[in-house]
Tab-separated table of C-alpha atoms in Angstrom:
chain	number	residue	atom	x	y	z
S	1	MET	CA	11.324	-52.039	-40.145
S	2	ALA	CA	14.516	-50.043	-39.617
S	3	VAL	CA	14.385	-47.088	-37.258
S	4	ALA	CA	14.420	-43.749	-39.076
S	5	ILE	CA	17.556	-41.607	-38.959
S	6	ARG	CA	16.649	-38.443	-37.055
S	7	VAL	CA	17.692	-34.962	-38.155
S	8	ILE	CA	18.114	-32.587	-35.217
S	9	PRO	CA	18.836	-28.840	-35.321
S	10	CYS	CA	20.788	-27.612	-32.287
S	11	LEU	CA	20.202	-24.254	-30.644
S	12	ASP	CA	23.045	-22.928	-28.481
S	13	VAL	CA	21.224	-20.442	-26.264
S	14	THR	CA	22.723	-17.630	-24.198
S	15	ASP	CA	20.788	-14.735	-22.691
S	16	GLY	CA	17.685	-15.817	-24.581
S	17	ARG	CA	19.326	-15.770	-28.036
S	18	VAL	CA	20.747	-18.466	-30.295
S	19	VAL	CA	24.465	-18.078	-31.018
S	20	LYS	CA	27.008	-20.079	-32.998
S	21	GLY	CA	30.766	-19.992	-33.384
S	22	VAL	CA	33.719	-22.230	-34.230
S	23	ASN	CA	34.987	-24.484	-31.425
S	24	PHE	CA	32.719	-22.437	-29.128
S	25	GLN	CA	34.703	-19.263	-29.907
S	26	HIS	CA	33.797	-16.080	-31.856
S	27	LEU	CA	30.077	-16.452	-31.224
S	28	ARG	CA	27.636	-14.628	-33.487
S	29	ASP	CA	23.926	-14.124	-33.115
S	30	ALA	CA	21.771	-16.611	-35.032
S	31	GLY	CA	18.299	-15.483	-34.035
S	32	ASP	CA	15.379	-15.976	-31.691
S	33	PRO	CA	15.153	-19.565	-30.410
S	34	VAL	CA	11.373	-19.822	-30.577
S	35	GLU	CA	11.282	-18.510	-34.159
S	36	LEU	CA	14.064	-20.908	-35.183
S	37	ALA	CA	12.349	-23.841	-33.460
S	38	ALA	CA	9.126	-23.062	-35.335
S	39	ARG	CA	11.015	-22.885	-38.633
S	40	TYR	CA	12.671	-26.258	-38.044
S	41	ASN	CA	9.375	-27.762	-37.002
S	42	GLU	CA	7.926	-26.667	-40.349
S	43	GLN	CA	10.943	-28.100	-42.188
S	44	GLY	CA	10.279	-31.526	-40.652
S	45	ALA	CA	12.881	-31.705	-37.872
S	46	ASP	CA	12.504	-34.837	-35.763
S	47	GLU	CA	13.675	-33.166	-32.568
S	48	ILE	CA	15.277	-29.936	-31.379
S	49	THR	CA	18.192	-29.753	-28.959
S	50	PHE	CA	18.823	-26.703	-26.767
S	51	LEU	CA	22.197	-26.204	-25.134
S	52	ASP	CA	22.295	-23.539	-22.415
S	53	ILE	CA	25.776	-22.024	-22.711
S	54	SER	CA	25.043	-19.269	-20.177
S	55	ALA	CA	27.152	-19.768	-17.083
S	56	SER	CA	24.990	-17.804	-14.649
S	57	SER	CA	21.859	-18.928	-12.855
S	58	ARG	CA	20.104	-15.972	-14.480
S	59	GLY	CA	20.972	-17.452	-17.855
S	60	ARG	CA	19.534	-20.770	-16.776
S	61	GLU	CA	16.246	-19.148	-15.795
S	62	THR	CA	16.131	-17.424	-19.191
S	63	THR	CA	16.675	-20.746	-20.941
S	64	ARG	CA	13.857	-22.349	-18.948
S	65	GLU	CA	11.551	-19.572	-20.129
S	66	VAL	CA	12.663	-20.218	-23.721
S	67	VAL	CA	12.008	-23.950	-23.346
S	68	THR	CA	8.519	-23.244	-22.027
S	69	ARG	CA	7.719	-20.963	-24.971
S	70	CYS	CA	9.100	-23.469	-27.478
S	71	ALA	CA	7.160	-26.346	-25.930
S	72	GLU	CA	4.012	-24.273	-26.385
S	73	THR	CA	4.915	-23.539	-30.023
S	74	VAL	CA	6.267	-26.795	-31.471
S	75	PHE	CA	5.165	-30.366	-30.927
S	76	ILE	CA	8.323	-32.361	-31.539
S	77	PRO	CA	10.640	-33.641	-28.786
S	78	LEU	CA	12.860	-31.072	-27.062
S	79	THR	CA	16.171	-32.037	-25.483
S	80	VAL	CA	17.770	-29.487	-23.147
S	81	GLY	CA	21.317	-29.508	-21.800
S	82	GLY	CA	23.642	-27.208	-19.915
S	83	GLY	CA	24.278	-27.014	-16.182
S	84	ILE	CA	22.404	-30.218	-15.292
S	85	ARG	CA	23.722	-31.520	-11.986
S	86	SER	CA	20.842	-33.074	-10.083
S	87	VAL	CA	17.454	-34.772	-10.144
S	88	ASP	CA	15.915	-31.401	-9.285
S	89	ASP	CA	17.478	-29.781	-12.386
S	90	VAL	CA	15.952	-32.498	-14.563
S	91	ASP	CA	12.592	-32.189	-12.841
S	92	ALA	CA	12.526	-28.426	-13.444
S	93	LEU	CA	13.226	-28.790	-17.170
S	94	LEU	CA	10.695	-31.572	-17.662
S	95	ARG	CA	8.107	-29.342	-16.008
S	96	CYS	CA	9.044	-26.573	-18.481
S	97	GLY	CA	8.216	-28.895	-21.376
S	98	ALA	CA	11.503	-30.661	-22.136
S	99	ASP	CA	11.168	-34.282	-23.211
S	100	LYS	CA	14.806	-35.216	-22.623
S	101	VAL	CA	17.709	-33.695	-20.727
S	102	GLY	CA	21.398	-33.767	-21.655
S	103	ILE	CA	24.102	-34.098	-19.005
S	104	ASN	CA	27.873	-33.664	-19.267
S	105	THR	CA	29.944	-32.002	-16.546
S	106	GLY	CA	27.504	-32.905	-13.764
S	107	ALA	CA	27.828	-36.602	-14.568
S	108	ILE	CA	31.607	-36.410	-14.784
S	109	ALA	CA	31.758	-34.756	-11.362
S	110	GLN	CA	29.320	-37.262	-9.831
S	111	PRO	CA	28.625	-40.333	-11.995
S	112	SER	CA	26.019	-41.619	-9.546
S	113	VAL	CA	23.720	-38.773	-10.586
S	114	ILE	CA	23.044	-40.808	-13.757
S	115	ASP	CA	21.670	-43.647	-11.615
S	116	GLU	CA	19.599	-41.194	-9.578
S	117	ILE	CA	18.069	-39.466	-12.609
S	118	THR	CA	17.292	-42.617	-14.566
S	119	GLY	CA	16.020	-44.307	-11.429
S	120	ARG	CA	13.442	-41.573	-10.964
S	121	PHE	CA	12.505	-40.646	-14.539
S	122	GLY	CA	13.608	-43.612	-16.661
S	123	ASN	CA	16.543	-43.850	-19.030
S	124	GLN	CA	14.546	-42.451	-21.963
S	125	VAL	CA	14.836	-38.924	-20.524
S	126	LEU	CA	18.625	-38.825	-20.092
S	127	VAL	CA	21.122	-38.110	-22.864
S	128	LEU	CA	24.869	-38.215	-22.217
S	129	SER	CA	26.463	-35.244	-23.925
S	130	LEU	CA	29.903	-36.628	-24.705
S	131	ASP	CA	32.195	-33.724	-25.592
S	132	ALA	CA	35.262	-35.515	-26.929
S	133	ARG	CA	38.402	-34.654	-28.823
S	134	ARG	CA	41.478	-36.482	-29.988
S	135	GLU	CA	43.923	-36.850	-27.091
S	136	ALA	CA	47.145	-38.751	-27.613
S	137	GLY	CA	47.579	-39.795	-23.986
S	138	MET	CA	44.301	-41.691	-23.803
S	139	PRO	CA	44.053	-45.466	-24.451
S	140	SER	CA	41.452	-44.991	-27.184
S	141	GLY	CA	43.017	-41.803	-28.540
S	142	TYR	CA	39.928	-39.815	-27.508
S	143	GLY	CA	39.567	-37.787	-24.317
S	144	VAL	CA	36.537	-36.264	-22.604
S	145	THR	CA	36.376	-32.481	-22.238
S	146	THR	CA	34.243	-29.959	-20.375
S	147	HIS	CA	33.579	-26.220	-20.693
S	148	GLY	CA	33.063	-26.233	-24.448
S	149	GLY	CA	36.018	-28.470	-25.138
S	150	SER	CA	38.492	-26.194	-23.353
S	151	ARG	CA	39.222	-28.369	-20.311
S	152	PRO	CA	40.359	-32.010	-20.434
S	153	ALA	CA	38.482	-34.138	-17.912
S	154	GLY	CA	41.225	-36.733	-17.631
S	155	LEU	CA	38.877	-39.473	-18.841
S	156	ASP	CA	39.120	-41.781	-21.825
S	157	ALA	CA	36.056	-41.137	-23.974
S	158	LEU	CA	35.291	-44.793	-24.702
S	159	GLU	CA	35.742	-45.885	-21.085
S	160	TRP	CA	33.493	-43.059	-19.896
S	161	VAL	CA	30.720	-43.694	-22.405
S	162	ARG	CA	30.712	-47.389	-21.488
S	163	GLU	CA	30.304	-46.515	-17.807
S	164	ALA	CA	27.583	-43.956	-18.498
S	165	CYS	CA	25.599	-46.447	-20.569
S	166	ALA	CA	26.024	-49.111	-17.900
S	167	ARG	CA	24.602	-46.620	-15.391
S	168	GLY	CA	21.561	-46.124	-17.573
S	169	VAL	CA	21.790	-43.181	-19.995
S	170	GLY	CA	19.333	-43.761	-22.816
S	171	GLU	CA	21.168	-41.979	-25.604
S	172	VAL	CA	24.587	-40.519	-26.426
S	173	LEU	CA	25.117	-37.142	-28.081
S	174	LEU	CA	28.664	-37.344	-29.426
S	175	ASN	CA	30.115	-33.856	-29.887
S	176	SER	CA	33.443	-33.672	-31.701
S	177	MET	CA	35.141	-30.654	-30.159
S	178	ASP	CA	37.799	-30.664	-32.891
S	179	ALA	CA	35.187	-30.481	-35.648
S	180	ASP	CA	32.628	-28.189	-33.968
S	181	GLY	CA	31.607	-25.325	-36.208
S	182	THR	CA	34.302	-26.030	-38.803
S	183	THR	CA	31.849	-27.324	-41.469
S	184	ASP	CA	34.590	-29.765	-42.553
S	185	GLY	CA	32.547	-32.865	-41.754
S	186	PHE	CA	31.780	-35.104	-38.795
S	187	ASP	CA	34.618	-37.047	-37.149
S	188	LEU	CA	33.724	-40.383	-38.717
S	189	GLU	CA	36.434	-42.376	-36.965
S	190	MET	CA	35.171	-41.156	-33.600
S	191	ILE	CA	31.580	-42.046	-34.493
S	192	GLU	CA	32.663	-45.552	-35.521
S	193	ALA	CA	34.706	-46.001	-32.333
S	194	VAL	CA	31.825	-45.007	-30.042
S	195	ARG	CA	29.323	-47.035	-32.093
S	196	GLN	CA	31.351	-50.177	-31.379
S	197	VAL	CA	31.047	-49.814	-27.604
S	198	VAL	CA	27.456	-48.582	-27.086
S	199	ASP	CA	24.078	-50.102	-27.923
S	200	VAL	CA	21.960	-47.025	-27.171
S	201	PRO	CA	21.045	-44.532	-29.912
S	202	LEU	CA	24.006	-42.408	-31.025
S	203	ILE	CA	23.662	-38.794	-32.200
S	204	ALA	CA	26.529	-37.385	-34.270
S	205	SER	CA	27.386	-33.720	-33.731
S	206	GLY	CA	30.116	-31.333	-34.814
S	207	GLY	CA	31.379	-30.376	-38.248
S	208	ALA	CA	28.452	-30.665	-40.658
S	209	GLY	CA	28.941	-28.397	-43.659
S	210	GLN	CA	27.329	-30.077	-46.659
S	211	ILE	CA	24.767	-32.712	-47.548
S	212	SER	CA	27.248	-35.555	-47.954
S	213	HIS	CA	28.514	-35.132	-44.391
S	214	PHE	CA	25.160	-36.237	-42.959
S	215	VAL	CA	25.080	-39.333	-45.144
S	216	ASP	CA	28.662	-40.153	-44.130
S	217	ALA	CA	27.731	-39.930	-40.442
S	218	ALA	CA	24.800	-42.301	-40.927
S	219	ARG	CA	27.083	-44.747	-42.721
S	220	ALA	CA	29.542	-44.524	-39.800
S	221	GLY	CA	26.817	-45.708	-37.439
S	222	ALA	CA	24.952	-42.614	-36.242
S	223	ASP	CA	21.261	-43.064	-35.444
S	224	ALA	CA	20.715	-39.299	-35.630
S	225	VAL	CA	22.574	-36.312	-37.062
S	226	LEU	CA	22.698	-32.929	-35.368
S	227	ALA	CA	23.823	-29.582	-36.757
S	228	ALA	CA	23.564	-25.877	-36.090
S	229	SER	CA	25.418	-23.476	-38.404
S	230	VAL	CA	24.267	-24.944	-41.712
S	231	PHE	CA	20.641	-24.730	-40.595
S	232	HIS	CA	20.766	-21.377	-38.799
S	233	PHE	CA	22.432	-19.509	-41.647
S	234	GLY	CA	20.387	-21.038	-44.452
S	235	VAL	CA	23.078	-23.213	-46.065
S	236	LEU	CA	20.846	-26.292	-45.843
S	237	THR	CA	17.345	-27.137	-44.697
S	238	VAL	CA	16.248	-30.103	-42.630
S	239	ALA	CA	14.190	-31.288	-45.595
S	240	GLN	CA	17.240	-31.290	-47.899
S	241	VAL	CA	19.200	-33.415	-45.428
S	242	LYS	CA	16.343	-35.885	-45.144
S	243	GLN	CA	15.997	-36.122	-48.911
S	244	ALA	CA	19.714	-36.924	-49.196
S	245	LEU	CA	19.517	-39.592	-46.499
S	246	ASP	CA	16.472	-41.087	-48.192
S	247	ALA	CA	18.236	-41.113	-51.573
S	248	ALA	CA	21.205	-42.898	-49.936
S	249	GLY	CA	18.904	-45.652	-48.722
S	250	PHE	CA	18.451	-44.636	-45.104
S	251	PRO	CA	14.975	-44.608	-43.569
S	252	VAL	CA	13.802	-41.112	-42.609
S	253	ARG	CA	10.531	-39.527	-41.553
S	254	LEU	CA	9.594	-37.381	-44.537
S	255	ALA	CA	7.246	-34.458	-43.976
Protein backbone atom coordinates (compact mmCIF):
# COMPACT_ATOMS: atom_id res chain seq x y z
CA MET A 1 0.00 0.00 0.00
CA ALA A 2 1.31 3.44 -0.93
CA VAL A 3 2.39 5.74 1.87
CA ALA A 4 -0.09 8.55 2.51
CA ILE A 5 0.81 12.09 1.47
CA ARG A 6 1.09 14.14 4.66
CA VAL A 7 -0.37 17.62 5.07
CA ILE A 8 1.62 19.74 7.51
CA PRO A 9 0.77 23.24 8.80
CA CYS A 10 3.86 25.28 9.68
CA LEU A 11 4.01 27.67 12.61
CA ASP A 12 6.74 30.33 12.47
CA VAL A 13 7.08 31.29 16.13
CA THR A 14 8.69 34.40 17.58
CA ASP A 15 8.25 35.65 21.14
CA GLY A 16 5.56 33.04 21.73
CA ARG A 17 3.37 34.09 18.78
CA VAL A 18 2.89 32.73 15.27
CA VAL A 19 3.84 35.18 12.51
CA LYS A 20 3.90 35.03 8.72
CA GLY A 21 5.24 37.25 5.98
CA VAL A 22 6.51 37.11 2.39
CA ASN A 23 10.10 35.91 1.92
CA PHE A 24 10.42 36.25 5.71
CA GLN A 25 9.75 40.01 5.49
CA HIS A 26 6.77 42.15 6.63
CA LEU A 27 5.73 39.72 9.34
CA ARG A 28 2.19 39.88 10.70
CA ASP A 29 0.69 38.18 13.70
CA ALA A 30 -1.19 34.95 12.94
CA GLY A 31 -2.24 33.88 16.41
CA ASP A 32 -1.43 31.76 19.43
CA PRO A 33 0.58 28.65 18.51
CA VAL A 34 -1.19 26.30 20.89
CA GLU A 35 -4.64 27.41 19.68
CA LEU A 36 -3.55 27.04 16.05
CA ALA A 37 -2.03 23.61 16.71
CA ALA A 38 -5.29 22.46 18.30
CA ARG A 39 -7.27 23.76 15.33
CA TYR A 40 -5.06 21.92 12.85
CA ASN A 41 -5.23 18.78 14.93
CA GLU A 42 -9.03 18.93 14.68
CA GLN A 43 -8.80 19.51 10.91
CA GLY A 44 -6.82 16.28 10.51
CA ALA A 45 -3.24 17.55 10.12
CA ASP A 46 -0.73 14.71 9.97
CA GLU A 47 2.02 16.68 11.70
CA ILE A 48 2.81 20.22 12.82
CA THR A 49 6.12 21.97 12.20
CA PHE A 50 7.37 24.79 14.44
CA LEU A 51 10.13 27.08 13.24
CA ASP A 52 11.70 29.26 15.93
CA ILE A 53 12.59 32.49 14.12
CA SER A 54 13.60 34.28 17.34
CA ALA A 55 17.31 35.00 17.30
CA SER A 56 17.82 35.33 21.05
CA SER A 57 18.25 32.58 23.61
CA ARG A 58 15.23 34.05 25.40
CA GLY A 59 13.20 33.41 22.27
CA ARG A 60 14.42 29.84 22.21
CA GLU A 61 13.29 29.28 25.79
CA THR A 62 9.88 30.71 24.90
CA THR A 63 9.60 28.33 21.95
CA ARG A 64 10.48 25.36 24.17
CA GLU A 65 7.64 26.36 26.49
CA VAL A 66 5.29 26.55 23.48
CA VAL A 67 6.39 23.10 22.30
CA THR A 68 5.72 21.66 25.76
CA ARG A 69 2.22 23.15 25.85
CA CYS A 70 1.45 21.93 22.33
CA ALA A 71 2.71 18.43 23.08
CA GLU A 72 0.31 18.35 26.02
CA THR A 73 -2.57 19.55 23.81
CA VAL A 74 -2.24 17.68 20.51
CA PHE A 75 -1.25 14.10 19.80
CA ILE A 76 0.23 14.27 16.32
CA PRO A 77 3.97 14.48 15.58
CA LEU A 78 5.69 17.81 16.23
CA THR A 79 8.80 18.86 14.33
CA VAL A 80 10.76 21.81 15.73
CA GLY A 81 13.50 23.78 14.00
CA GLY A 82 15.48 26.95 14.54
CA GLY A 83 18.86 27.39 16.20
CA ILE A 84 19.69 23.67 16.39
CA ARG A 85 23.45 23.27 16.62
CA SER A 86 24.21 20.31 18.85
CA VAL A 87 23.12 16.99 20.32
CA ASP A 88 22.17 18.86 23.49
CA ASP A 89 19.80 21.16 21.55
CA VAL A 90 18.05 18.11 20.10
CA ASP A 91 17.90 16.41 23.48
CA ALA A 92 16.27 19.48 25.05
CA LEU A 93 13.55 19.67 22.40
CA LEU A 94 12.79 15.95 22.51
CA ARG A 95 12.38 16.27 26.27
CA CYS A 96 9.91 19.14 25.66
CA GLY A 97 7.77 16.83 23.54
CA ALA A 98 9.12 17.26 20.01
CA ASP A 99 9.10 14.12 17.89
CA LYS A 100 11.51 15.41 15.24
CA VAL A 101 13.99 18.26 15.01
CA GLY A 102 14.89 20.32 11.94
CA ILE A 103 18.44 21.53 11.33
CA ASN A 104 19.80 24.04 8.82
CA THR A 105 22.55 26.52 9.66
CA GLY A 106 24.06 24.32 12.39
CA ALA A 107 24.59 21.48 9.92
CA ILE A 108 26.06 23.80 7.30
CA ALA A 109 28.54 25.16 9.84
CA GLN A 110 29.46 21.68 11.11
CA PRO A 111 28.20 18.81 8.92
CA SER A 112 29.46 16.21 11.39
CA VAL A 113 26.73 17.27 13.81
CA ILE A 114 24.33 15.29 11.58
CA ASP A 115 26.34 12.12 12.28
CA GLU A 116 26.42 12.91 16.00
CA ILE A 117 22.67 13.53 16.27
CA THR A 118 21.57 10.55 14.21
CA GLY A 119 24.13 8.36 15.94
CA ARG A 120 22.57 9.13 19.30
CA PHE A 121 18.87 9.44 18.49
CA GLY A 122 18.43 7.68 15.14
CA ASN A 123 17.82 9.21 11.73
CA GLN A 124 14.04 9.29 12.22
CA VAL A 125 14.37 12.33 14.52
CA LEU A 126 16.42 14.55 12.20
CA VAL A 127 15.00 16.62 9.35
CA LEU A 128 17.26 18.65 7.07
CA SER A 129 15.69 22.04 6.52
CA LEU A 130 16.98 22.88 3.05
CA ASP A 131 16.43 26.59 2.43
CA ALA A 132 17.20 26.89 -1.28
CA ARG A 133 16.77 29.43 -4.03
CA ARG A 134 17.70 29.70 -7.66
CA GLU A 135 21.36 30.72 -7.97
CA ALA A 136 22.92 31.01 -11.40
CA GLY A 137 26.48 30.31 -10.27
CA MET A 138 25.70 26.88 -8.85
CA PRO A 139 26.13 23.65 -10.87
CA SER A 140 22.51 22.63 -10.32
CA GLY A 141 21.16 26.17 -10.55
CA TYR A 142 20.06 26.02 -6.90
CA GLY A 143 22.01 27.41 -3.95
CA VAL A 144 21.65 26.90 -0.20
CA THR A 145 20.79 29.91 1.96
CA THR A 146 20.67 30.73 5.66
CA HIS A 147 19.02 33.43 7.78
CA GLY A 148 15.63 33.22 6.12
CA GLY A 149 17.02 33.07 2.62
CA SER A 150 18.99 36.31 2.99
CA ARG A 151 22.52 34.87 3.05
CA PRO A 152 23.98 32.52 0.42
CA ALA A 153 25.87 29.65 2.01
CA GLY A 154 28.10 29.07 -1.00
CA LEU A 155 26.80 25.51 -1.37
CA ASP A 156 25.06 23.82 -4.27
CA ALA A 157 21.68 22.65 -3.00
CA LEU A 158 21.77 19.23 -4.66
CA GLU A 159 25.34 18.50 -3.56
CA TRP A 160 24.52 19.52 0.00
CA VAL A 161 21.33 17.48 0.26
CA ARG A 162 23.17 14.42 -1.06
CA GLU A 163 25.84 14.82 1.62
CA ALA A 164 23.29 15.39 4.38
CA CYS A 165 21.36 12.26 3.41
CA ALA A 166 24.58 10.25 3.24
CA ARG A 167 25.33 11.43 6.78
CA GLY A 168 21.97 10.16 7.95
CA VAL A 169 19.18 12.77 7.94
CA GLY A 170 15.86 10.96 7.83
CA GLU A 171 13.82 13.53 5.95
CA VAL A 172 14.25 16.70 3.88
CA LEU A 173 12.12 19.81 4.28
CA LEU A 174 12.64 21.69 1.03
CA ASN A 175 11.90 25.40 1.49
CA SER A 176 11.82 27.48 -1.68
CA MET A 177 13.02 30.90 -0.54
CA ASP A 178 11.91 32.46 -3.83
CA ALA A 179 8.35 31.19 -3.42
CA ASP A 180 7.96 31.58 0.36
CA GLY A 181 4.78 33.41 1.27
CA THR A 182 4.01 34.42 -2.32
CA THR A 183 1.02 32.02 -2.69
CA ASP A 184 2.05 31.60 -6.36
CA GLY A 185 2.69 27.87 -6.05
CA PHE A 186 5.49 25.53 -5.03
CA ASP A 187 8.72 25.50 -7.06
CA LEU A 188 7.96 22.29 -8.92
CA GLU A 189 11.24 22.15 -10.82
CA MET A 190 13.16 22.36 -7.55
CA ILE A 191 11.04 19.60 -6.00
CA GLU A 192 11.67 17.36 -9.01
CA ALA A 193 15.41 18.08 -8.93
CA VAL A 194 15.76 17.21 -5.24
CA ARG A 195 13.48 14.16 -5.61
CA GLN A 196 15.91 12.72 -8.16
CA VAL A 197 18.85 12.76 -5.75
CA VAL A 198 17.31 11.71 -2.40
CA ASP A 199 15.52 8.56 -1.27
CA VAL A 200 14.31 9.87 2.09
CA PRO A 201 10.86 11.46 2.48
CA LEU A 202 10.65 14.92 0.89
CA ILE A 203 8.46 17.72 2.27
CA ALA A 204 7.60 20.56 -0.12
CA SER A 205 7.38 24.05 1.38
CA GLY A 206 7.01 27.59 0.09
CA GLY A 207 4.41 29.17 -2.14
CA ALA A 208 1.14 27.33 -1.56
CA GLY A 209 -1.83 29.54 -2.39
CA GLN A 210 -4.61 27.31 -3.72
CA ILE A 211 -5.76 23.71 -3.72
CA SER A 212 -4.16 22.79 -7.04
CA HIS A 213 -0.70 23.78 -5.80
CA PHE A 214 -0.69 20.93 -3.27
CA VAL A 215 -1.67 18.39 -5.90
CA ASP A 216 1.04 19.73 -8.22
CA ALA A 217 3.67 19.29 -5.50
CA ALA A 218 2.62 15.69 -4.91
CA ARG A 219 2.84 15.02 -8.64
CA ALA A 220 6.35 16.53 -8.65
CA GLY A 221 7.45 13.95 -6.10
CA ALA A 222 6.73 15.41 -2.66
CA ASP A 223 5.87 12.92 0.09
CA ALA A 224 4.38 15.71 2.21
CA VAL A 225 3.15 19.26 1.63
CA LEU A 226 3.66 22.07 4.11
CA ALA A 227 2.03 25.49 4.24
CA ALA A 228 1.40 28.38 6.59
CA SER A 229 -0.41 31.46 5.26
CA VAL A 230 -3.29 29.68 3.56
CA PHE A 231 -4.05 27.76 6.75
CA HIS A 232 -3.44 30.55 9.27
CA PHE A 233 -5.64 33.10 7.52
CA GLY A 234 -8.49 30.74 6.67
CA VAL A 235 -8.01 30.52 2.89
CA LEU A 236 -7.94 26.72 3.03
CA THR A 237 -8.31 24.00 5.64
CA VAL A 238 -6.20 20.89 6.05
CA ALA A 239 -9.29 18.82 5.29
CA GLN A 240 -9.86 20.60 1.96
CA VAL A 241 -6.28 19.92 0.89
CA LYS A 242 -6.61 16.25 1.80
CA GLN A 243 -9.88 15.95 -0.10
CA ALA A 244 -8.21 17.41 -3.20
CA LEU A 245 -5.26 15.04 -2.93
CA ASP A 246 -7.63 12.12 -2.47
CA ALA A 247 -9.68 13.18 -5.51
CA ALA A 248 -6.44 13.36 -7.55
CA GLY A 249 -5.66 9.76 -6.67
CA PHE A 250 -3.10 10.26 -3.92
CA PRO A 251 -3.39 8.27 -0.70
CA VAL A 252 -4.11 10.45 2.34
CA ARG A 253 -5.16 9.87 5.93
CA LEU A 254 -8.72 11.17 6.03
CA ALA A 255 -10.15 12.23 9.38
